DNA sequence: ACGCTGACATTGT
DNA sequence: AACAATGCCAGCG
């Protein structure tokens, strides 16, 4: 029976999103890769769309360019911006200040690099 | 089975 | 920074 069990991929994606620390943002591709699904950024997007999990920090997930994935003028976009600012993230014109190359990548590698899978 | 759409990424211009 | 092209996969009609 199917019961309320989602696919393994979905669970891994959700776990990866929850692993993102507050005040920090991650790209869809980044999350996908962390979930063991390289190239499946779109899948991550869809999962977020259907997921109703309020405990999920979906607002910390943005596009690789730092642009909010939700179109402007929608309540979702507004709420995401509000939450990000609430966590100390600088958001300007629907775009968040992304940790460019070097430090961002290095820090990420230091956090979740040499320890894949939990 | 087929074509479109989508909370995307990467590369090139 | 912005746009175009290509890749990628899951839903929907």
PDB file of C-alpha atoms (C1' of nucleotides) in Angstrom:
ATOM      1  CA  UNK A   1       0.000   0.000   0.000  1.00  0.00           C
ATOM      2  CA  UNK A   2       1.169   3.288  -0.676  1.00  0.00           C
ATOM      3  CA  UNK A   3       0.331   4.970   2.578  1.00  0.00           C
ATOM      4  CA  UNK A   4       1.836   8.405   3.100  1.00  0.00           C
ATOM      5  CA  UNK A   5       5.322   7.538   1.977  1.00  0.00           C
ATOM      6  CA  UNK A   6       6.896   9.749  -0.629  1.00  0.00           C
ATOM      7  CA  UNK A   7       9.562   8.611  -3.045  1.00  0.00           C
ATOM      8  CA  UNK A   8      13.082   8.278  -1.703  1.00  0.00           C
ATOM      9  CA  UNK A   9      14.208  11.094  -3.961  1.00  0.00           C
ATOM     10  CA  UNK A  10      11.559  13.404  -2.551  1.00  0.00           C
ATOM     11  CA  UNK A  11      12.552  12.587   0.991  1.00  0.00           C
ATOM     12  CA  UNK A  12      16.187  13.282   0.244  1.00  0.00           C
ATOM     13  CA  UNK A  13      15.259  16.587  -1.314  1.00  0.00           C
ATOM     14  CA  UNK A  14      13.207  17.618   1.691  1.00  0.00           C
ATOM     15  CA  UNK A  15      16.050  16.601   3.992  1.00  0.00           C
ATOM     16  CA  UNK A  16      18.528  18.677   2.009  1.00  0.00           C
ATOM     17  CA  UNK A  17      16.255  21.714   2.214  1.00  0.00           C
ATOM     18  CA  UNK A  18      15.839  21.309   5.933  1.00  0.00           C
ATOM     19  CA  UNK A  19      19.624  21.114   6.242  1.00  0.00           C
ATOM     20  CA  UNK A  20      20.001  24.671   4.977  1.00  0.00           C
ATOM     21  CA  UNK A  21      20.890  26.888   7.949  1.00  0.00           C
ATOM     22  CA  UNK A  22      18.817  29.963   8.700  1.00  0.00           C
ATOM     23  CA  UNK A  23      20.083  33.185   7.195  1.00  0.00           C
ATOM     24  CA  UNK A  24      21.532  31.280   4.268  1.00  0.00           C
ATOM     25  CA  UNK A  25      20.082  30.479   0.876  1.00  0.00           C
ATOM     26  CA  UNK A  26      20.696  27.577  -1.494  1.00  0.00           C
ATOM     27  CA  UNK A  27      20.028  27.086  -5.189  1.00  0.00           C
ATOM     28  CA  UNK A  28      17.765  24.392  -6.587  1.00  0.00           C
ATOM     29  CA  UNK A  29      20.650  22.677  -8.306  1.00  0.00           C
ATOM     30  CA  UNK A  30      22.637  22.812  -5.126  1.00  0.00           C
ATOM     31  CA  UNK A  31      19.853  21.140  -3.190  1.00  0.00           C
ATOM     32  CA  UNK A  32      19.375  18.551  -5.893  1.00  0.00           C
ATOM     33  CA  UNK A  33      23.044  17.712  -5.916  1.00  0.00           C
ATOM     34  CA  UNK A  34      23.045  17.451  -2.141  1.00  0.00           C
ATOM     35  CA  UNK A  35      20.079  15.123  -2.391  1.00  0.00           C
ATOM     36  CA  UNK A  36      22.018  12.867  -4.714  1.00  0.00           C
ATOM     37  CA  UNK A  37      20.081  14.017  -7.780  1.00  0.00           C
ATOM     38  CA  UNK A  38      22.451  16.011  -9.969  1.00  0.00           C
ATOM     39  CA  UNK A  39      20.686  17.884 -12.736  1.00  0.00           C
ATOM     40  CA  UNK A  40      17.239  17.409 -11.248  1.00  0.00           C
ATOM     41  CA  UNK A  41      16.762  20.988 -10.090  1.00  0.00           C
ATOM     42  CA  UNK A  42      13.322  20.989 -11.653  1.00  0.00           C
ATOM     43  CA  UNK A  43      12.322  18.064  -9.570  1.00  0.00           C
ATOM     44  CA  UNK A  44      13.230  20.047  -6.469  1.00  0.00           C
ATOM     45  CA  UNK A  45      11.029  22.885  -7.691  1.00  0.00           C
ATOM     46  CA  UNK A  46       8.090  20.603  -8.229  1.00  0.00           C
ATOM     47  CA  UNK A  47       8.511  19.011  -4.814  1.00  0.00           C
ATOM     48  CA  UNK A  48       8.407  22.434  -3.197  1.00  0.00           C
ATOM     49  CA  UNK A  49       5.307  23.270  -5.167  1.00  0.00           C
ATOM     50  CA  UNK A  50       3.332  20.264  -4.040  1.00  0.00           C
ATOM     51  CA  UNK A  51       4.706  20.052  -0.543  1.00  0.00           C
ATOM     52  CA  UNK A  52       2.474  21.558   2.109  1.00  0.00           C
ATOM     53  CA  UNK A  53       5.009  21.068   4.853  1.00  0.00           C
ATOM     54  CA  UNK A  54       4.961  24.301   6.854  1.00  0.00           C
ATOM     55  CA  UNK A  55       8.013  23.200   8.810  1.00  0.00           C
ATOM     56  CA  UNK A  56       9.978  23.208   5.588  1.00  0.00           C
ATOM     57  CA  UNK A  57      12.200  26.288   5.074  1.00  0.00           C
ATOM     58  CA  UNK A  58      11.170  26.606   1.433  1.00  0.00           C
ATOM     59  CA  UNK A  59      11.921  30.327   1.529  1.00  0.00           C
ATOM     60  CA  UNK A  60      15.645  29.551   1.746  1.00  0.00           C
ATOM     61  CA  UNK A  61      15.573  28.030  -1.718  1.00  0.00           C
ATOM     62  CA  UNK A  62      16.237  30.444  -4.553  1.00  0.00           C
ATOM     63  CA  UNK A  63      17.546  30.276  -8.100  1.00  0.00           C
ATOM     64  CA  UNK A  64      21.245  29.932  -8.745  1.00  0.00           C
ATOM     65  CA  UNK A  65      21.385  33.599  -9.733  1.00  0.00           C
ATOM     66  CA  UNK A  66      19.982  34.571  -6.383  1.00  0.00           C
ATOM     67  CA  UNK A  67      16.685  35.563  -7.930  1.00  0.00           C
ATOM     68  CA  UNK A  68      13.524  34.494  -6.172  1.00  0.00           C
ATOM     69  CA  UNK A  69      12.010  31.692  -8.197  1.00  0.00           C
ATOM     70  CA  UNK A  70       8.483  32.903  -7.605  1.00  0.00           C
ATOM     71  CA  UNK A  71       7.259  35.643  -9.973  1.00  0.00           C
ATOM     72  CA  UNK A  72       6.704  39.101  -8.525  1.00  0.00           C
ATOM     73  CA  UNK A  73       3.212  40.103  -7.682  1.00  0.00           C
ATOM     74  CA  UNK A  74       2.385  36.772  -6.122  1.00  0.00           C
ATOM     75  CA  UNK A  75       1.776  36.308  -2.390  1.00  0.00           C
ATOM     76  CA  UNK A  76       4.367  33.560  -2.364  1.00  0.00           C
ATOM     77  CA  UNK A  77       7.119  35.857  -3.567  1.00  0.00           C
ATOM     78  CA  UNK A  78       6.202  38.498  -1.045  1.00  0.00           C
ATOM     79  CA  UNK A  79       6.157  36.009   1.766  1.00  0.00           C
ATOM     80  CA  UNK A  80       9.496  34.532   0.780  1.00  0.00           C
ATOM     81  CA  UNK A  81      11.095  37.979   0.767  1.00  0.00           C
ATOM     82  CA  UNK A  82       9.568  38.762   4.127  1.00  0.00           C
ATOM     83  CA  UNK A  83      10.870  35.557   5.676  1.00  0.00           C
ATOM     84  CA  UNK A  84      14.358  35.926   4.217  1.00  0.00           C
ATOM     85  CA  UNK A  85      14.675  39.452   5.518  1.00  0.00           C
ATOM     86  CA  UNK A  86      13.430  38.194   8.815  1.00  0.00           C
ATOM     87  CA  UNK A  87      16.424  35.869   8.921  1.00  0.00           C
ATOM     88  CA  UNK A  88      18.906  38.574   8.061  1.00  0.00           C
ATOM     89  CA  UNK A  89      19.154  37.933   4.329  1.00  0.00           C
ATOM     90  CA  UNK A  90      19.490  41.030   2.174  1.00  0.00           C
ATOM     91  CA  UNK A  91      16.837  41.037  -0.533  1.00  0.00           C
ATOM     92  CA  UNK A  92      16.655  43.734  -3.186  1.00  0.00           C
ATOM     93  CA  UNK A  93      14.298  43.819  -6.109  1.00  0.00           C
ATOM     94  CA  UNK A  94      13.353  40.165  -5.830  1.00  0.00           C
ATOM     95  CA  UNK A  95      16.985  39.170  -5.651  1.00  0.00           C
ATOM     96  CA  UNK A  96      19.092  37.969  -2.746  1.00  0.00           C
ATOM     97  CA  UNK A  97      22.761  38.712  -2.223  1.00  0.00           C
ATOM     98  CA  UNK A  98      24.416  35.457  -3.220  1.00  0.00           C
ATOM     99  CA  UNK A  99      27.657  34.254  -1.739  1.00  0.00           C
ATOM    100  CA  UNK A 100      29.709  34.455  -4.902  1.00  0.00           C
ATOM    101  CA  UNK A 101      32.300  31.811  -5.746  1.00  0.00           C
ATOM    102  CA  UNK A 102      35.247  31.442  -3.409  1.00  0.00           C
ATOM    103  CA  UNK A 103      33.954  31.859   0.114  1.00  0.00           C
ATOM    104  CA  UNK A 104      30.462  30.613  -0.614  1.00  0.00           C
ATOM    105  CA  UNK A 105      31.662  27.471  -2.278  1.00  0.00           C
ATOM    106  CA  UNK A 106      34.444  26.903   0.194  1.00  0.00           C
ATOM    107  CA  UNK A 107      32.146  27.412   3.113  1.00  0.00           C
ATOM    108  CA  UNK A 108      29.625  25.078   1.605  1.00  0.00           C
ATOM    109  CA  UNK A 109      32.304  22.474   1.013  1.00  0.00           C
ATOM    110  CA  UNK A 110      33.460  22.873   4.579  1.00  0.00           C
ATOM    111  CA  UNK A 111      29.910  22.397   5.814  1.00  0.00           C
ATOM    112  CA  UNK A 112      28.719  19.578   3.683  1.00  0.00           C
ATOM    113  CA  UNK A 113      31.624  18.647   1.484  1.00  0.00           C
ATOM    114  CA  UNK A 114      33.545  15.634   2.824  1.00  0.00           C
ATOM    115  CA  UNK A 115      30.499  14.260   4.601  1.00  0.00           C
ATOM    116  CA  UNK A 116      27.867  13.204   2.090  1.00  0.00           C
ATOM    117  CA  UNK A 117      24.860  11.246   3.221  1.00  0.00           C
ATOM    118  CA  UNK A 118      24.061  12.578   6.571  1.00  0.00           C
TER     119      UNK A 118
ATOM    120  C1'  DA B   1       1.992   8.074 -27.197  1.00  0.00           C
ATOM    121  C1'  DC B   2       2.530  13.385 -27.948  1.00  0.00           C
ATOM    122  C1'  DG B   3       3.275  18.147 -26.938  1.00  0.00           C
ATOM    123  C1'  DC B   4       3.302  21.892 -23.423  1.00  0.00           C
ATOM    124  C1'  DT B   5       4.461  23.791 -19.182  1.00  0.00           C
ATOM    125  C1'  DG B   6       7.213  24.599 -15.124  1.00  0.00           C
ATOM    126  C1'  DA B   7       9.105  27.778  -7.597  1.00  0.00           C
ATOM    127  C1'  DC B   8      15.641  25.297 -12.819  1.00  0.00           C
ATOM    128  C1'  DA B   9      20.919  25.012 -14.449  1.00  0.00           C
ATOM    129  C1'  DT B  10      24.671  25.942 -17.554  1.00  0.00           C
ATOM    130  C1'  DT B  11      26.908  28.013 -21.330  1.00  0.00           C
ATOM    131  C1'  DG B  12      27.430  31.362 -24.783  1.00  0.00           C
ATOM    132  C1'  DT B  13      26.567  36.009 -26.571  1.00  0.00           C
TER     133       DT B  13
ATOM    134  C1'  DA C   1      22.780  42.104 -15.687  1.00  0.00           C
ATOM    135  C1'  DA C   2      19.922  40.245 -19.445  1.00  0.00           C
ATOM    136  C1'  DC C   3      18.564  37.071 -23.259  1.00  0.00           C
ATOM    137  C1'  DA C   4      18.805  32.764 -26.072  1.00  0.00           C
ATOM    138  C1'  DA C   5      19.677  27.993 -26.652  1.00  0.00           C
ATOM    139  C1'  DT C   6      19.958  23.277 -24.761  1.00  0.00           C
ATOM    140  C1'  DG C   7      19.341  19.785 -21.245  1.00  0.00           C
ATOM    141  C1'  DC C   8      16.512  17.519 -17.721  1.00  0.00           C
ATOM    142  C1'  DC C   9      12.280  15.370 -15.702  1.00  0.00           C
ATOM    143  C1'  DA C  10       7.498  15.049 -13.911  1.00  0.00           C
ATOM    144  C1'  DG C  11       2.519  16.315 -14.449  1.00  0.00           C
ATOM    145  C1'  DC C  12      -1.591  17.267 -17.550  1.00  0.00           C
ATOM    146  C1'  DG C  13      -4.828  17.375 -21.432  1.00  0.00           C
TER     147       DG C  13
END
